[in-house]
Structures are given as structure tokens and as C-alpha cells.
Short mmCIF file of C-alpha atoms in Angstrom, two decimals:
data_model
loop_
_atom_site.label_atom_id
_atom_site.label_comp_id
_atom_site.label_asym_id
_atom_site.label_seq_id
_atom_site.Cartn_x
_atom_site.Cartn_y
_atom_site.Cartn_z
CA UNK O 1 -10.48 -15.23 -14.22
CA UNK O 2 -13.26 -16.30 -12.76
CA UNK O 3 -16.30 -14.29 -12.88
CA UNK O 4 -16.81 -14.51 -8.94
CA UNK O 5 -13.51 -13.28 -8.57
CA UNK O 6 -14.17 -10.22 -10.83
CA UNK O 7 -17.42 -9.42 -8.61
CA UNK O 8 -15.31 -8.90 -5.60
CA UNK O 9 -12.47 -7.17 -7.67
CA UNK O 10 -15.30 -4.76 -9.05
CA UNK O 11 -16.72 -3.99 -5.30
CA UNK O 12 -12.72 -2.57 -4.77
CA UNK O 13 -12.41 -0.50 -7.41
CA UNK O 14 -13.90 2.29 -5.76
CA UNK O 15 -11.34 5.40 -5.37
CA UNK O 16 -8.86 3.74 -7.83
CA UNK O 17 -8.51 0.99 -5.24
CA UNK O 18 -8.22 -2.00 -7.78
CA UNK O 19 -6.97 -2.06 -11.41
CA UNK O 20 -8.27 -4.90 -13.11
CA UNK O 21 -5.67 -7.34 -13.04
CA UNK O 22 -5.94 -7.16 -9.22
CA UNK O 23 -7.13 -10.41 -9.04
CA UNK O 24 -4.78 -12.19 -11.34
CA UNK O 25 -2.23 -13.17 -8.81
CA UNK O 26 -3.97 -15.85 -6.74
CA UNK O 27 -2.40 -16.29 -2.91
CA UNK O 28 -0.38 -19.40 -3.13
CA UNK O 29 -1.28 -22.78 -1.40
CA UNK O 30 1.30 -25.31 0.02
CA UNK O 31 1.36 -27.83 2.47
CA UNK O 32 4.08 -25.85 4.48
CA UNK O 33 2.03 -22.90 4.72
CA UNK O 34 -1.23 -24.90 6.22
CA UNK O 35 1.36 -26.93 8.41
CA UNK O 36 2.18 -23.56 10.38
CA UNK O 37 -0.06 -22.07 12.88
CA UNK O 38 -2.10 -18.74 12.04
CA UNK O 39 0.74 -15.96 11.91
CA UNK O 40 -1.93 -13.18 11.06
CA UNK O 41 -0.84 -11.52 14.60
CA UNK O 42 2.92 -12.23 14.35
CA UNK O 43 3.69 -8.58 13.98
CA UNK O 44 1.81 -7.20 17.06
CA UNK O 45 4.92 -6.69 18.60
CA UNK O 46 5.47 -3.88 16.42
CA UNK O 47 2.77 -1.66 17.29
CA UNK O 48 3.32 1.57 18.83
CA UNK O 49 5.89 4.62 19.05
CA UNK O 50 9.31 3.48 18.89
CA UNK O 51 12.86 5.24 19.22
CA UNK O 52 15.02 4.01 16.62
CA UNK O 53 18.82 3.73 16.35
CA UNK O 54 19.92 2.68 12.46
CA UNK O 55 23.32 2.18 11.48
CA UNK O 56 23.85 1.56 7.47
CA UNK O 57 26.68 0.18 5.86
CA UNK O 58 28.44 2.72 3.22
CA UNK O 59 29.40 0.47 0.90
CA UNK O 60 28.05 -3.11 1.04
CA UNK O 61 29.70 -6.08 -0.50
CA UNK O 62 32.91 -4.50 -1.20
CA UNK O 63 34.90 -5.13 1.91
CA UNK O 64 34.73 -1.82 4.08
CA UNK O 65 33.37 -1.80 7.22
CA UNK O 66 32.83 2.10 7.48
CA UNK O 67 28.64 2.81 8.52
CA UNK O 68 26.50 5.89 9.16
CA UNK O 69 24.19 6.40 11.98
CA UNK O 70 20.82 7.90 12.08
CA UNK O 71 18.55 8.47 15.32
CA UNK O 72 14.94 9.23 15.05
CA UNK O 73 11.08 7.96 15.57
CA UNK O 74 9.02 5.04 14.09
CA UNK O 75 5.24 4.27 14.56
CA UNK O 76 3.62 1.33 13.47
CA UNK O 77 -0.48 1.69 13.10
CA UNK O 78 -2.82 -1.58 12.76
CA UNK O 79 -4.98 -2.21 10.11
CA UNK O 80 -7.86 -5.11 9.90
CA UNK O 81 -7.03 -6.06 13.06
CA UNK O 82 -3.34 -6.71 12.57
CA UNK O 83 -3.45 -8.26 9.44
CA UNK O 84 -1.84 -5.09 8.14
CA UNK O 85 0.53 -2.61 9.31
CA UNK O 86 1.66 1.00 8.44
CA UNK O 87 4.97 1.74 9.62
CA UNK O 88 6.53 5.21 9.18
CA UNK O 89 9.75 6.18 9.99
CA UNK O 90 11.47 9.57 10.24
CA UNK O 91 15.41 9.93 11.26
CA UNK O 92 18.28 12.47 11.01
CA UNK O 93 21.67 11.98 10.09
CA UNK O 94 24.74 13.84 8.90
CA UNK O 95 23.61 14.00 5.90
CA UNK O 96 20.37 14.98 6.47
CA UNK O 97 16.44 13.77 6.79
CA UNK O 98 15.20 10.37 6.07
CA UNK O 99 11.47 9.31 5.80
CA UNK O 100 10.72 5.68 4.73
CA UNK O 101 7.63 3.51 4.95
CA UNK O 102 6.94 0.06 5.29
CA UNK O 103 3.78 -1.58 5.02
CA UNK O 104 2.99 -5.09 6.29
CA UNK O 105 0.54 -7.66 4.76
CA UNK O 106 -0.52 -10.96 5.55
CA UNK O 107 -1.49 -13.86 3.30
CA UNK O 108 -3.99 -15.85 4.92
CA UNK O 109 -3.80 -18.57 2.36
CA UNK O 110 0.15 -18.64 2.40
CA UNK O 111 0.49 -17.94 6.28
CA UNK O 112 3.09 -15.68 5.40
CA UNK O 113 3.60 -11.93 5.43
CA UNK O 114 5.05 -9.32 2.70
CA UNK O 115 6.90 -6.47 3.90
CA UNK O 116 6.79 -3.46 0.93
CA UNK O 117 9.21 -0.30 1.63
CA UNK O 118 9.29 3.12 -0.06
CA UNK O 119 11.02 6.43 0.97
CA UNK O 120 9.67 9.94 0.40
CA UNK O 121 12.69 10.39 -2.12
CA UNK O 122 11.34 8.38 -4.66
CA UNK O 123 7.72 7.72 -3.76
CA UNK O 124 8.29 4.09 -5.92
CA UNK O 125 7.31 1.05 -3.64
CA UNK O 126 9.99 -2.09 -4.24
CA UNK O 127 9.16 -5.33 -4.65
CA UNK O 128 8.44 -7.06 -1.32
CA UNK O 129 10.31 -9.46 0.67
CA UNK O 130 8.06 -12.53 1.92
CA UNK O 131 8.77 -14.86 5.02
CA UNK O 132 7.13 -15.82 8.37
CA UNK O 133 8.03 -16.16 12.12
CA UNK O 134 9.13 -18.92 14.14
CA UNK O 135 9.14 -17.84 17.66
CA UNK O 136 10.44 -14.46 18.43
CA UNK O 137 12.48 -14.69 15.25
CA UNK O 138 11.23 -13.87 11.78
CA UNK O 139 13.15 -14.36 8.75
CA UNK O 140 12.14 -12.67 5.00
CA UNK O 141 13.90 -12.52 1.65
CA UNK O 142 13.53 -11.06 -1.79
CA UNK O 143 15.99 -10.40 -4.55
CA UNK O 144 17.10 -6.92 -5.80
CA UNK O 145 19.65 -4.94 -7.94
CA UNK O 146 22.43 -3.65 -6.35
CA UNK O 147 24.90 -1.73 -8.50
CA UNK O 148 23.60 -3.35 -11.55
CA UNK O 149 23.90 -6.88 -10.22
CA UNK O 150 21.43 -9.31 -8.73
CA UNK O 151 21.75 -9.94 -5.09
CA UNK O 152 19.76 -12.08 -2.84
CA UNK O 153 18.07 -10.04 0.34
CA UNK O 154 17.59 -10.84 3.84
CA UNK O 155 15.51 -9.52 6.62
CA UNK O 156 15.78 -10.73 9.98
CA UNK O 157 13.37 -9.44 12.79
CA UNK O 158 14.28 -10.15 16.80
CA UNK O 159 11.98 -9.69 19.44
CA UNK O 160 13.88 -9.66 22.67
CA UNK O 161 11.19 -8.38 25.03
CA UNK O 162 7.76 -6.64 24.80
CA UNK O 163 9.70 -2.94 24.61
CA UNK O 164 13.02 -3.80 22.68
CA UNK O 165 13.01 -5.40 19.24
CA UNK O 166 15.83 -5.21 16.27
CA UNK O 167 15.65 -5.64 12.52
CA UNK O 168 18.62 -6.60 10.35
CA UNK O 169 18.99 -6.85 6.57
CA UNK O 170 21.78 -8.36 4.74
CA UNK O 171 23.13 -8.73 1.10
CA UNK O 172 24.21 -11.95 -0.35
CA UNK O 173 25.96 -12.65 -3.59
CA UNK O 174 26.87 -16.08 -3.46
CA UNK O 175 23.22 -17.52 -3.86
CA UNK O 176 22.89 -17.44 0.07
CA UNK O 177 26.10 -19.10 1.01
CA UNK O 178 27.12 -16.46 3.01
CA UNK O 179 25.35 -13.12 4.24
CA UNK O 180 26.72 -9.65 4.55
CA UNK O 181 24.93 -7.17 7.24
CA UNK O 182 24.07 -3.59 5.54
CA UNK O 183 20.90 -2.09 7.70
CA UNK O 184 20.79 -2.77 11.63
CA UNK O 185 18.08 -0.86 13.77
CA UNK O 186 17.68 -1.44 17.08
CA UNK O 187 14.00 -0.09 18.59
CA UNK O 188 12.76 0.58 21.91
CA UNK O 189 9.36 1.73 22.95
CA UNK O 190 8.59 5.08 24.04
CA UNK O 191 7.71 4.92 27.78
CA UNK O 192 3.90 6.13 28.74
CA UNK O 193 3.90 9.26 29.11
CA UNK O 194 6.91 10.62 27.40
CA UNK O 195 6.35 13.14 24.99
CA UNK O 196 6.97 12.23 21.11
CA UNK O 197 8.51 14.48 18.81
CA UNK O 198 6.70 15.70 16.29
CA UNK O 199 7.57 14.84 12.62
CA UNK O 200 9.05 17.55 10.90
CA UNK O 201 7.68 18.13 7.56
CA UNK O 202 9.98 17.50 4.28
CA UNK O 203 9.67 18.95 1.06
CA UNK O 204 6.74 20.78 -0.91
CA UNK O 205 7.46 19.90 -4.42
CA UNK O 206 4.43 21.05 -6.36
CA UNK O 207 1.54 18.07 -7.04
CA UNK O 208 2.07 16.68 -3.44
CA UNK O 209 -0.85 18.33 -1.69
CA UNK O 210 -3.19 16.92 -4.76
CA UNK O 211 -5.09 14.50 -2.51
CA UNK O 212 -5.65 16.99 0.33
CA UNK O 213 -9.34 17.43 -0.48
CA UNK O 214 -9.94 13.82 0.52
CA UNK O 215 -8.47 13.65 3.49
CA UNK O 216 -10.98 12.34 6.35
CA UNK O 217 -13.90 10.08 6.24
CA UNK O 218 -16.60 9.56 3.77
CA UNK O 219 -19.74 7.61 3.22
CA UNK O 220 -19.78 6.24 -0.42
CA UNK O 221 -22.37 4.89 -3.27
CA UNK O 222 -21.25 2.82 -5.83
CA UNK O 223 -22.47 1.87 -8.95
CA UNK O 224 -20.94 -1.18 -10.92
CA UNK O 225 -21.24 -2.16 -14.31
CA UNK O 226 -21.72 -5.86 -14.21
CA UNK O 227 -19.85 -7.16 -17.20
CA UNK O 228 -17.76 -4.54 -19.06
CA UNK O 229 -17.00 -4.38 -22.29
CA UNK O 230 -19.52 -6.95 -23.32
CA UNK O 231 -22.24 -4.58 -24.01
CA UNK O 232 -23.69 -4.94 -20.83
CA UNK O 233 -26.15 -2.32 -19.31
CA UNK O 234 -27.06 -4.13 -15.87
CA UNK O 235 -25.77 -2.09 -13.00
CA UNK O 236 -24.83 -3.00 -9.15
CA UNK O 237 -25.04 -0.47 -6.29
CA UNK O 238 -22.99 -0.88 -3.31
CA UNK O 239 -22.25 1.06 -0.27
CA UNK O 240 -19.32 1.66 2.44
CA UNK O 241 -17.03 3.96 4.20
CA UNK O 242 -14.02 5.24 3.25
CA UNK O 243 -10.90 6.85 5.64
CA UNK O 244 -8.04 8.81 4.39
CA UNK O 245 -5.27 9.69 6.25
CA UNK O 246 -2.17 12.09 5.50
CA UNK O 247 1.37 10.66 5.51
CA UNK O 248 4.88 12.22 4.55
CA UNK O 249 3.24 16.02 4.94
CA UNK O 250 1.23 14.86 2.14
CA UNK O 251 3.61 12.96 -0.36
CA UNK O 252 1.67 9.97 0.59
CA UNK O 253 -1.73 8.88 1.72
CA UNK O 254 -3.53 6.01 2.90
CA UNK O 255 -7.07 4.94 2.09
CA UNK O 256 -9.23 2.43 3.73
CA UNK O 257 -12.34 1.38 2.23
CA UNK O 258 -15.08 -0.94 3.86
CA UNK O 259 -17.96 -2.11 2.02
CA UNK O 260 -20.63 -4.33 1.95
CA UNK O 261 -22.06 -5.70 -1.69
CA UNK O 262 -23.36 -8.67 -2.86
CA UNK O 263 -20.06 -10.34 -2.19
CA UNK O 264 -20.55 -9.99 1.60
CA UNK O 265 -17.91 -7.62 3.57
CA UNK O 266 -15.20 -6.35 1.83
CA UNK O 267 -11.88 -4.75 3.07
CA UNK O 268 -9.25 -2.89 0.86
CA UNK O 269 -6.52 -0.49 1.14
CA UNK O 270 -5.21 1.95 -1.46
CA UNK O 271 -1.82 3.48 -0.91
CA UNK O 272 -0.76 6.63 -2.83
CA UNK O 273 2.33 7.77 -3.42
CA UNK O 274 3.94 11.00 -4.62
CA UNK O 275 6.92 10.92 -6.87
CA UNK O 276 8.65 14.41 -6.29
CA UNK O 277 10.95 13.82 -9.52
CA UNK O 278 8.32 12.92 -12.11
CA UNK O 279 5.29 14.85 -9.90
CA UNK O 280 3.19 12.12 -10.68
CA UNK O 281 1.04 9.78 -8.13
CA UNK O 282 0.59 6.07 -7.89
CA UNK O 283 -2.41 4.24 -6.65
CA UNK O 284 -1.14 0.91 -4.77
CA UNK O 285 -4.35 -1.52 -4.07
CA UNK O 286 -4.77 -4.21 -2.01
CA UNK O 287 -7.44 -6.23 -0.62
CA UNK O 288 -7.38 -8.04 2.59
CA UNK O 289 -7.79 -11.63 1.31
CA UNK O 290 -4.81 -12.10 -0.58
CA UNK O 291 -1.94 -9.59 0.92
CA UNK O 292 -0.53 -8.56 -2.33
CA UNK O 293 -0.40 -5.01 -4.01
CA UNK O 294 -1.57 -4.86 -7.55
CA UNK O 295 0.00 -3.27 -10.30
CA UNK O 296 0.20 0.69 -9.65
CA UNK O 297 -1.86 3.08 -11.66
CA UNK O 298 -0.02 6.05 -12.28
CA UNK O 299 -1.17 9.76 -13.48
CA UNK O 300 -1.55 13.24 -12.09
CA UNK O 301 -4.17 15.86 -11.13
CA UNK O 302 -4.61 18.58 -14.08
CA UNK O 303 -6.83 21.28 -14.15
CA UNK O 304 -8.86 19.68 -10.99
CA UNK O 305 -8.89 16.45 -12.57
CA UNK O 306 -7.00 13.11 -11.83
CA UNK O 307 -6.33 10.47 -14.45
CA UNK O 308 -4.54 7.59 -13.61
CA UNK O 309 -3.63 4.66 -16.08
CA UNK O 310 -2.23 0.96 -15.98
CA UNK O 311 -2.24 -2.17 -18.49
CA UNK O 312 -4.22 -5.13 -16.78
CA UNK O 313 -5.27 -8.51 -17.79
CA UNK O 314 -8.96 -8.74 -18.28
CA UNK O 315 -10.74 -12.00 -19.60
CA UNK O 316 -7.56 -13.18 -20.52
CA UNK O 317 -6.65 -9.92 -22.68
CA UNK O 318 -4.56 -6.90 -21.99
CA UNK O 319 -6.81 -3.66 -21.82
CA UNK O 320 -6.17 -0.02 -20.68
CA UNK O 321 -7.64 0.90 -17.32
CA UNK O 322 -8.34 4.54 -16.33
CA UNK O 323 -9.32 5.84 -13.00
CA UNK O 324 -10.37 9.60 -12.86
CA UNK O 325 -11.25 11.70 -9.74
CA UNK O 326 -13.71 14.01 -10.62
CA UNK O 327 -15.65 16.95 -9.11
CA UNK O 328 -13.22 17.37 -6.36
CA UNK O 329 -14.52 19.17 -3.37
CA UNK O 330 -14.02 18.90 0.42
CA UNK O 331 -17.46 17.94 0.93
CA UNK O 332 -18.25 15.91 -1.73
CA UNK O 333 -16.84 14.50 -5.09
CA UNK O 334 -17.21 11.65 -7.82
CA UNK O 335 -14.94 9.72 -9.44
CA UNK O 336 -15.21 6.98 -12.15
CA UNK O 337 -13.20 4.21 -13.89
CA UNK O 338 -13.36 2.72 -17.32
CA UNK O 339 -11.55 0.35 -19.56
CA UNK O 340 -10.33 0.48 -23.16
CA UNK O 341 -10.19 -2.93 -25.42
CA UNK O 342 -8.68 -0.35 -28.47
CA UNK O 343 -5.44 1.46 -27.06
CA UNK O 344 -7.67 4.05 -25.62
CA UNK O 345 -9.41 5.37 -28.60
CA UNK O 346 -12.62 4.59 -26.55
CA UNK O 347 -13.51 4.05 -22.94
CA UNK O 348 -16.28 2.23 -21.27
CA UNK O 349 -17.06 3.53 -17.90
CA UNK O 350 -17.90 0.65 -15.71
CA UNK O 351 -17.42 2.05 -12.07
CA UNK O 352 -19.13 5.01 -10.82
CA UNK O 353 -18.85 6.94 -7.07
CA UNK O 354 -20.60 9.46 -5.28
CA UNK O 355 -19.16 10.35 -1.65
CA UNK O 356 -19.94 12.96 0.94
CA UNK O 357 -18.23 13.74 4.17
CA UNK O 358 -19.34 11.09 6.86
CA UNK O 359 -20.20 14.64 9.03
CA UNK O 360 -22.47 15.29 6.25
CA UNK O 361 -26.09 13.83 6.68
CA UNK O 362 -27.93 12.72 3.50
CA UNK O 363 -27.90 10.23 1.20
CA UNK O 364 -25.17 10.26 -1.74
CA UNK O 365 -26.74 7.61 -4.02
CA UNK O 366 -29.13 10.36 -5.78
CA UNK O 367 -25.49 11.75 -7.09
CA UNK O 368 -24.45 8.52 -8.52
CA UNK O 369 -24.66 7.11 -11.97
CA UNK O 370 -27.35 4.65 -12.12
CA UNK O 371 -28.13 4.00 -15.47
#
């Protein structure tokens, strides 16, 4: 891992946004990718609020043709000037309420998009499908398990007008020779002035509001240990802003960080997802530079403190990473990251943050850790 890349990563670890191995995955490059035009605005058609009619095949790859139907609302908001989007899906069917979310991320090096999906019942992000657009059609591919068997997955976006488009998901169990559609969504844009039906809260599991204290806008001062796990005592300051907004009635939230430091202007996202079965949260980090989520940090809040853990590669070795939210308050808070090279017996703090509400005047630097 190159030192320069690590410095960029450390500028992102604020608020648990970047576990230690986030820079291990370097964006791919290929002649085919370079030949395509910049596709960073391919999903601009998707921005807005939409009526959706969804059909799902009851038993894919069975030869049967019975479908379920849902109707609802899709809301899509852009991030990073369109290089990322968050799509919230709410739909009703005879079987009940469905809440889904898709995060679209552009990889500028590969000139491809990744789309990550999750639903509020699991709070677990699926592996992404990857692809690009040619004119008004986008094709995305991935692999997943269906009833214990590996199948290929294809997603097709078709843009028919500025106010209508569709998405179809297909399965293939013969290596892509044939495909069967199992999910079809037709979307029509809400008309100007048309009232949008408010999303109805679903669920109220213990723990799903653990991040409510952090919702809103913050000014943040950061202190970064320059060389973790090397006996270093030299710290570097950074400053930035953080915006946190609620999703799914608190069972998810999205934090956007914008910071200036030695490496220049940096932008990051942290999608926090609540698992209502495990009563745990995951922190899922991505930077605008590569468009790929790192492995999640998993944890929970206990007695006013949130601790999240992951195993990550650092300087060629596997280490444990911990991120802790401390001193939780609606007006100010602190948090820190630590690494352990001995299986959690000892921890070295390498990142400390102090935050204040953006509406609160005054500097937060005095509250930061600056050894």
C-alpha cells in the first residue's frame, strides 16, 4: 500500500467513513473503458420522484409464470454533482410494505457504474452489479446465489423519454445463453405540482434510532496520526463539513463528508444500515475517487457509546480496526479510530474528531486531540 494512498484514506476515516483497507482495491483500467466517453452523467435521467409499478416473478427459473405486483414511489437524489445517487423505493403489495434502496456510484477510471442494493428487512448490502450505458440503454452484470446455486444476474435500464423509463432484472443458469426476467419496474415521473404521498414509517426496532443524534449539518476538526503502528507521535490536522440525513425512518442514514487537507479537496460517503434481526449497524464507506464501497465495519451502541469493528489489510498485514462514537450529543460529539496488531489486546488511536453543529458558532479545534 503506497504511503500517498494511505494519506488520502486517512483523510476519509472521519466518522467511521473509511476502514483501513479501503485503498486496497484500486480502480481498474482497460483500453475499452478509456475508449468510452465519460459516463458520469449517465444516470441523470433517474433524478427526481417517480410513480413505480413493480412486477416480481414468484418462482424464478422454475418454468412458472405467476407474478406479484407492487405500486409505490421512488425518490432519487444526486450526490457529487451526479457521480453518485441514492434511490429510495417504497411500494405496497398484497403481501405488505417493501422498502428498498439503491446506491449508484460512478468509477471514473473504469468509466463504469456500480449499483448496490439493500432492503430494510435485512440492512445488508448486496454485491454490486457493474455496467455502463450505450445511448438510452444500460446493462449491468453480477453473480449471486439463488436457492443455493450460483446464477448470473443482468440488469437492464431502458430510457424511453425524459419522464418514463424501466428497469428489468434477469437470471441465467446456463452461463448467459438464455435469460429469464424476474423483476420489472416501470417508472413515470411525478407531474409538476402533484402531491407526493409521504412515506409511511415501517418498524420501530430497538436500536434503529441510534444515529438520530447525528442527523443534520456539522463542522468537524480532525487530527490524524501520520504513521499508525510505527511508534509515530506526529499528528496532522484537517477540517471539513459533514451532512447526515435520515433514511427509512432511522433504519439507515447517509453521511456526506467534504474536507480540505494536505491532499486537497476530498469527498466521501458513509451509508449506515441497521440490521433489525441482529440489532447491529454497518458502516459502509466510499470515496468519490473510486466508486466502490469498502468492506463494512459492524457494531452497535451500548450505554451511549458506539463501537464498530472490521479486519483490514494495512502495510501488507491483517489488523483489526475499531471506530468509536463517543460523547454523543445533539450539539457536539467526538469520535476516534484505533488499530490493533495483536488481535485486540492493545489498541493505538490514530484518528480523533471533534464536531459541532454547523449552526453553532465557534471553533471545534480546541476540543480535538492534538498530542
